[in-house]
C-alpha positions as MATLAB code, in Angstrom:
seq = 'MGAEQPALRHGLVEDVQALVTGTLFVSLGIVMFGHIGLLTGGTAGVAFLLHYATGWNFGLVFFLINLPFYGLAWKRMGKPFTLKTFSAVGLMAVFSNLVPQLVHFGDLNPLFTAVLGGLLMGTGMLILFRHRSSLGGFNVLVLYLQERFGWRAGRIQMALDCAIVLGAFALTDWRHIALSVLGAVALNQTLATNHRAGRYIAM';
ca = [
     120.978  159.423   91.752;
     118.761  162.514   91.805;
     116.747  161.240   88.838;
     115.851  158.084   90.780;
     114.432  159.833   93.812;
     110.819  160.380   92.553;
     110.461  156.660   91.754;
     111.363  155.819   95.368;
     108.587  157.926   96.835;
     105.474  156.196   98.122;
     102.338  156.582   96.015;
      98.868  157.394   97.291;
      97.732  153.755   97.403;
     100.877  152.783   99.315;
     100.333  155.604  101.811;
      96.688  154.633  102.367;
      97.647  150.996  102.886;
     100.356  152.029  105.340;
      98.023  154.287  107.328;
      95.409  151.537  107.643;
      97.937  148.798  108.457;
      99.929  150.883  110.910;
      96.919  152.138  112.831;
      95.383  148.639  112.931;
      98.593  147.243  114.446;
      98.704  149.994  117.047;
      94.993  149.637  117.796;
      95.348  145.896  118.387;
      98.228  146.530  120.779;
      96.192  149.214  122.556;
      93.217  146.868  122.929;
      95.459  144.127  124.331;
      96.929  146.570  126.846;
      93.495  147.833  127.813;
      92.206  144.284  128.324;
      94.605  143.671  131.222;
      94.901  147.256  132.449;
      98.336  148.192  131.114;
      99.417  151.659  130.028;
     101.458  153.007  127.174;
     103.215  156.300  126.593;
     102.672  159.371  124.445;
      99.267  160.929  123.969;
      97.832  157.392  123.896;
      99.168  156.989  127.424;
      97.569  160.243  128.526;
      94.296  159.108  126.921;
      94.586  155.787  128.778;
      95.053  157.611  132.089;
      91.969  159.741  131.497;
      90.013  156.687  130.330;
      90.912  154.679  133.428;
      90.288  157.617  135.768;
      87.006  158.868  134.275;
      85.622  156.141  132.008;
      85.642  158.515  129.025;
      85.870  156.931  125.566;
      89.530  156.251  124.758;
      89.266  156.944  121.025;
      87.560  160.305  121.484;
      89.974  161.424  124.204;
      92.955  160.354  122.077;
      91.677  162.340  119.099;
      91.039  165.500  121.155;
      94.398  165.409  122.970;
      96.228  165.443  119.649;
      94.539  168.574  118.291;
      97.075  171.077  119.735;
     100.005  169.277  118.086;
      98.850  169.843  114.511;
     100.144  173.410  114.566;
     103.699  172.192  115.263;
     103.336  169.482  112.649;
     102.172  171.967  109.988;
     104.898  174.490  110.793;
     107.828  172.115  111.227;
     106.982  168.989  109.208;
     104.867  170.347  106.352;
     101.374  169.962  104.951;
     101.578  166.337  103.662;
     102.918  165.067  106.992;
     100.225  166.942  108.924;
      97.366  165.687  106.752;
      98.577  162.079  106.934;
      99.058  162.383  110.691;
      95.540  163.784  111.100;
      94.221  160.843  109.077;
      96.222  158.341  111.150;
      94.950  159.802  114.431;
      91.390  159.670  113.116;
      91.808  156.045  112.045;
      93.265  155.177  115.447;
      90.294  156.759  117.189;
      87.907  154.698  115.050;
      89.850  151.417  115.198;
      90.353  151.565  118.971;
      86.553  151.411  119.281;
      86.005  148.974  116.382;
      88.653  146.339  117.143;
      87.121  145.273  120.512;
      83.916  144.458  118.641;
      85.804  142.246  116.176;
      88.386  140.597  118.437;
      87.575  139.153  121.855;
      90.267  138.056  124.290;
      89.886  135.506  127.046;
      92.872  135.042  129.355;
      95.947  137.008  128.277;
      99.302  136.355  129.908;
     100.376  139.784  131.236;
     104.098  139.371  130.493;
     103.467  138.108  126.963;
     100.889  140.836  126.376;
     103.296  143.567  127.477;
     105.943  142.403  125.017;
     103.684  141.498  122.076;
     101.482  144.569  122.509;
     104.573  146.779  122.612;
     106.009  145.118  119.509;
     102.702  145.525  117.639;
     102.483  149.206  118.515;
     106.144  149.786  117.675;
     105.783  148.066  114.303;
     102.619  150.023  113.535;
     104.293  153.309  114.388;
     107.341  152.328  112.329;
     105.099  151.779  109.304;
     103.569  155.220  109.821;
     106.952  156.909  110.321;
     108.300  155.437  107.100;
     105.376  156.938  105.222;
     105.963  160.396  106.680;
     103.118  160.124  109.147;
     102.678  159.665  112.890;
     100.088  159.331  115.626;
     100.454  162.978  116.577;
     101.474  164.295  119.962;
     104.934  163.188  121.038;
     105.432  161.404  117.706;
     105.488  164.798  116.013;
     107.984  166.126  118.540;
     110.406  163.198  118.392;
     110.339  163.031  114.582;
     111.079  166.751  114.431;
     113.983  166.337  116.879;
     115.367  163.427  114.851;
     115.202  165.357  111.582;
     116.503  168.588  113.128;
     119.245  167.263  115.423;
     119.715  163.613  114.438;
     118.521  162.335  117.825;
     117.081  158.812  117.695;
     113.285  159.013  117.704;
     112.982  155.701  119.549;
     115.280  156.786  122.391;
     113.491  160.085  122.953;
     110.079  158.434  122.731;
     111.172  155.764  125.216;
     112.177  158.361  127.811;
     108.898  160.263  127.421;
     106.803  157.093  127.452;
     108.436  155.689  130.579;
     107.928  159.041  132.337;
     104.192  158.942  131.554;
     103.844  155.325  132.640;
     105.704  155.970  135.895;
     103.384  158.891  136.539;
     100.452  156.469  136.730;
     101.229  155.164  140.234;
      98.158  156.985  141.538;
      95.890  154.816  139.382;
      97.427  151.360  139.399;
      99.874  149.071  141.217;
     103.590  148.526  140.751;
     103.085  145.244  138.844;
     101.015  146.903  136.132;
     103.494  149.788  136.063;
     106.440  147.404  135.604;
     104.674  145.535  132.799;
     103.711  148.833  131.160;
     107.347  149.976  131.256;
     108.340  146.662  129.642;
     105.768  147.289  126.915;
     107.123  150.808  126.380;
     110.660  149.432  126.061;
     109.527  146.811  123.512;
     107.688  149.491  121.523;
     110.490  152.020  121.461;
     113.318  149.546  120.979;
     111.527  148.518  117.784;
     111.648  152.149  116.655;
     115.217  152.751  117.830;
     116.489  149.673  115.987;
     114.590  150.126  112.734;
     114.044  153.865  112.319;
     117.369  155.635  111.898;
     118.121  158.698  109.838;
     119.670  157.816  106.476;
     118.624  154.163  106.493;
     115.324  154.590  104.706;
     114.850  156.697  101.576;
     111.277  156.324  100.349;
     108.778  158.865  101.699;
];
């Protein structure tokens, strides 16, 4: 079994494809949420709050918020994980500004958007996780906790995300909060169902 392990590892081309695909999925979900004023969790949620409150560029704020987490990633998760995470965060910052220029939405159903946007972001993050990468911030923390203690990344992320969304009552109304919580549940249930320790070998 040990001799087969290297062949199961992802190659450079596979990792690049995963980083681009995963961040594009998440970016599309982010743009959909932003179009109707919904929030998400994690550092993206914090960036959304600052964007809505100040008008600052979402991509730039998202990139800057993640800078302090690279130290934990380097120390606890290793150099390859940190470099791929830095690349993923950079791609997210770029795509979150590029996608709105390429895709234009008219009338989005809020309930459908909450679910589909959450599923897109969850699937994108799942792709990144399975290639030993993340979108920084809380992703780094929950992946470390899963690897160290076996706690489900999706469950921990869901609790953190819902806490951030609920903390946004000062900026939006209960309807947007409820839809944002639904989106966070869709996102993190995707992770909780599909990203479990021991179920996926390739890295």
